[in-house]
Amino acid sequence: MPWSTIQSQLSDVNGVWAFLGVVFTTMCFAALAFVKLMLLGRTSRDADLKEREALFAEHMAAELNRLNTLVTELDSALKTQAIEHREAMQREREECNAKMAGMKGEIELLKRRMSEEEQRDA
């Protein structure tokens, strides 16, 4: 629209209203463009959030798998250690039982010797 036409419309009273209408229409278009940009930004943020949530879920699943593997390894290590400890305790018990049997034999032998000496002295 040429400038001279705008000036001639502004010179009339109706031209002022036309100018105000143009300004109002321009502001409405600007507001709609702003709203559209905001909605596009929100949409992209929602997509970004969904992508981050998906990455976080993948990370947590991988971490859970790693922890499950670690727990399984620790469980097997503890079972192995418990078996070794049980075997060591059984060996110690057998050794102690053998020593106790040997000591009982020595005690019986000493009792016999003492009773034989008492009989000789009497």
PDB file of C-alpha atoms in Angstrom, residues 24-95:
ATOM      1  CA  PHE A  24      -5.200  -3.882  15.872  1.00  0.00           C
ATOM      2  CA  THR A  25      -5.070  -6.512  13.118  1.00  0.00           C
ATOM      3  CA  THR A  26      -1.279  -6.375  13.076  1.00  0.00           C
ATOM      4  CA  MET A  27      -1.187  -6.818  16.854  1.00  0.00           C
ATOM      5  CA  CYS A  28      -3.559  -9.774  16.586  1.00  0.00           C
ATOM      6  CA  PHE A  29      -1.351 -11.406  13.951  1.00  0.00           C
ATOM      7  CA  ALA A  30       1.700 -10.759  16.133  1.00  0.00           C
ATOM      8  CA  ALA A  31      -0.072 -12.270  19.154  1.00  0.00           C
ATOM      9  CA  LEU A  32      -1.097 -15.333  17.143  1.00  0.00           C
ATOM     10  CA  ALA A  33       2.455 -15.736  15.851  1.00  0.00           C
ATOM     11  CA  PHE A  34       3.738 -15.467  19.432  1.00  0.00           C
ATOM     12  CA  VAL A  35       1.241 -18.095  20.638  1.00  0.00           C
ATOM     13  CA  LYS A  36       2.208 -20.372  17.750  1.00  0.00           C
ATOM     14  CA  LEU A  37       5.897 -20.006  18.644  1.00  0.00           C
ATOM     15  CA  MET A  38       5.125 -20.765  22.278  1.00  0.00           C
ATOM     16  CA  LEU A  39       3.183 -23.883  21.319  1.00  0.00           C
ATOM     17  CA  LEU A  40       5.963 -25.042  19.004  1.00  0.00           C
ATOM     18  CA  GLY A  41       8.473 -24.452  21.786  1.00  0.00           C
ATOM     19  CA  ARG A  42       6.337 -26.419  24.222  1.00  0.00           C
ATOM     20  CA  THR A  43       5.978 -29.239  21.712  1.00  0.00           C
ATOM     21  CA  SER A  44       9.718 -29.387  21.193  1.00  0.00           C
ATOM     22  CA  ARG A  45      10.270 -29.284  24.960  1.00  0.00           C
ATOM     23  CA  ASP A  46       7.791 -32.131  25.403  1.00  0.00           C
ATOM     24  CA  ALA A  47       9.612 -34.140  22.740  1.00  0.00           C
ATOM     25  CA  ASP A  48      12.938 -33.352  24.397  1.00  0.00           C
ATOM     26  CA  LEU A  49      11.528 -34.376  27.766  1.00  0.00           C
ATOM     27  CA  LYS A  50      10.220 -37.648  26.350  1.00  0.00           C
ATOM     28  CA  GLU A  51      13.604 -38.324  24.780  1.00  0.00           C
ATOM     29  CA  ARG A  52      15.375 -37.609  28.074  1.00  0.00           C
ATOM     30  CA  GLU A  53      12.909 -39.829  29.916  1.00  0.00           C
ATOM     31  CA  ALA A  54      13.573 -42.648  27.449  1.00  0.00           C
ATOM     32  CA  LEU A  55      17.342 -42.225  27.866  1.00  0.00           C
ATOM     33  CA  PHE A  56      16.950 -42.191  31.636  1.00  0.00           C
ATOM     34  CA  ALA A  57      14.827 -45.354  31.519  1.00  0.00           C
ATOM     35  CA  GLU A  58      17.481 -47.065  29.379  1.00  0.00           C
ATOM     36  CA  HIS A  59      20.186 -45.932  31.785  1.00  0.00           C
ATOM     37  CA  MET A  60      18.247 -47.218  34.782  1.00  0.00           C
ATOM     38  CA  ALA A  61      17.603 -50.577  33.062  1.00  0.00           C
ATOM     39  CA  ALA A  62      21.322 -50.934  32.310  1.00  0.00           C
ATOM     40  CA  GLU A  63      22.170 -49.997  35.899  1.00  0.00           C
ATOM     41  CA  LEU A  64      19.652 -52.527  37.197  1.00  0.00           C
ATOM     42  CA  ASN A  65      21.186 -55.244  35.018  1.00  0.00           C
ATOM     43  CA  ARG A  66      24.646 -54.316  36.273  1.00  0.00           C
ATOM     44  CA  LEU A  67      23.507 -54.446  39.882  1.00  0.00           C
ATOM     45  CA  ASN A  68      21.747 -57.775  39.342  1.00  0.00           C
ATOM     46  CA  THR A  69      24.969 -59.179  37.879  1.00  0.00           C
ATOM     47  CA  LEU A  70      26.931 -57.824  40.820  1.00  0.00           C
ATOM     48  CA  VAL A  71      24.494 -59.348  43.317  1.00  0.00           C
ATOM     49  CA  THR A  72      24.689 -62.705  41.523  1.00  0.00           C
ATOM     50  CA  GLU A  73      28.488 -62.625  41.608  1.00  0.00           C
ATOM     51  CA  LEU A  74      28.504 -61.660  45.287  1.00  0.00           C
ATOM     52  CA  ASP A  75      26.016 -64.401  46.074  1.00  0.00           C
ATOM     53  CA  SER A  76      28.141 -67.052  44.378  1.00  0.00           C
ATOM     54  CA  ALA A  77      31.278 -65.716  46.088  1.00  0.00           C
ATOM     55  CA  LEU A  78      29.552 -65.857  49.485  1.00  0.00           C
ATOM     56  CA  LYS A  79      28.348 -69.404  48.825  1.00  0.00           C
ATOM     57  CA  THR A  80      31.877 -70.447  47.858  1.00  0.00           C
ATOM     58  CA  GLN A  81      33.284 -68.770  50.959  1.00  0.00           C
ATOM     59  CA  ALA A  82      30.652 -70.450  53.153  1.00  0.00           C
ATOM     60  CA  ILE A  83      31.519 -73.872  51.709  1.00  0.00           C
ATOM     61  CA  GLU A  84      35.237 -73.264  52.306  1.00  0.00           C
ATOM     62  CA  HIS A  85      34.549 -72.068  55.858  1.00  0.00           C
ATOM     63  CA  ARG A  86      32.332 -75.077  56.578  1.00  0.00           C
ATOM     64  CA  GLU A  87      35.030 -77.460  55.287  1.00  0.00           C
ATOM     65  CA  ALA A  88      37.678 -75.716  57.408  1.00  0.00           C
ATOM     66  CA  MET A  89      35.448 -75.956  60.494  1.00  0.00           C
ATOM     67  CA  GLN A  90      34.828 -79.656  59.824  1.00  0.00           C
ATOM     68  CA  ARG A  91      38.592 -80.262  59.564  1.00  0.00           C
ATOM     69  CA  GLU A  92      39.182 -78.393  62.819  1.00  0.00           C
ATOM     70  CA  ARG A  93      36.397 -80.349  64.520  1.00  0.00           C
ATOM     71  CA  GLU A  94      37.877 -83.638  63.319  1.00  0.00           C
ATOM     72  CA  GLU A  95      41.334 -82.571  64.527  1.00  0.00           C
TER      73      GLU A  95
END
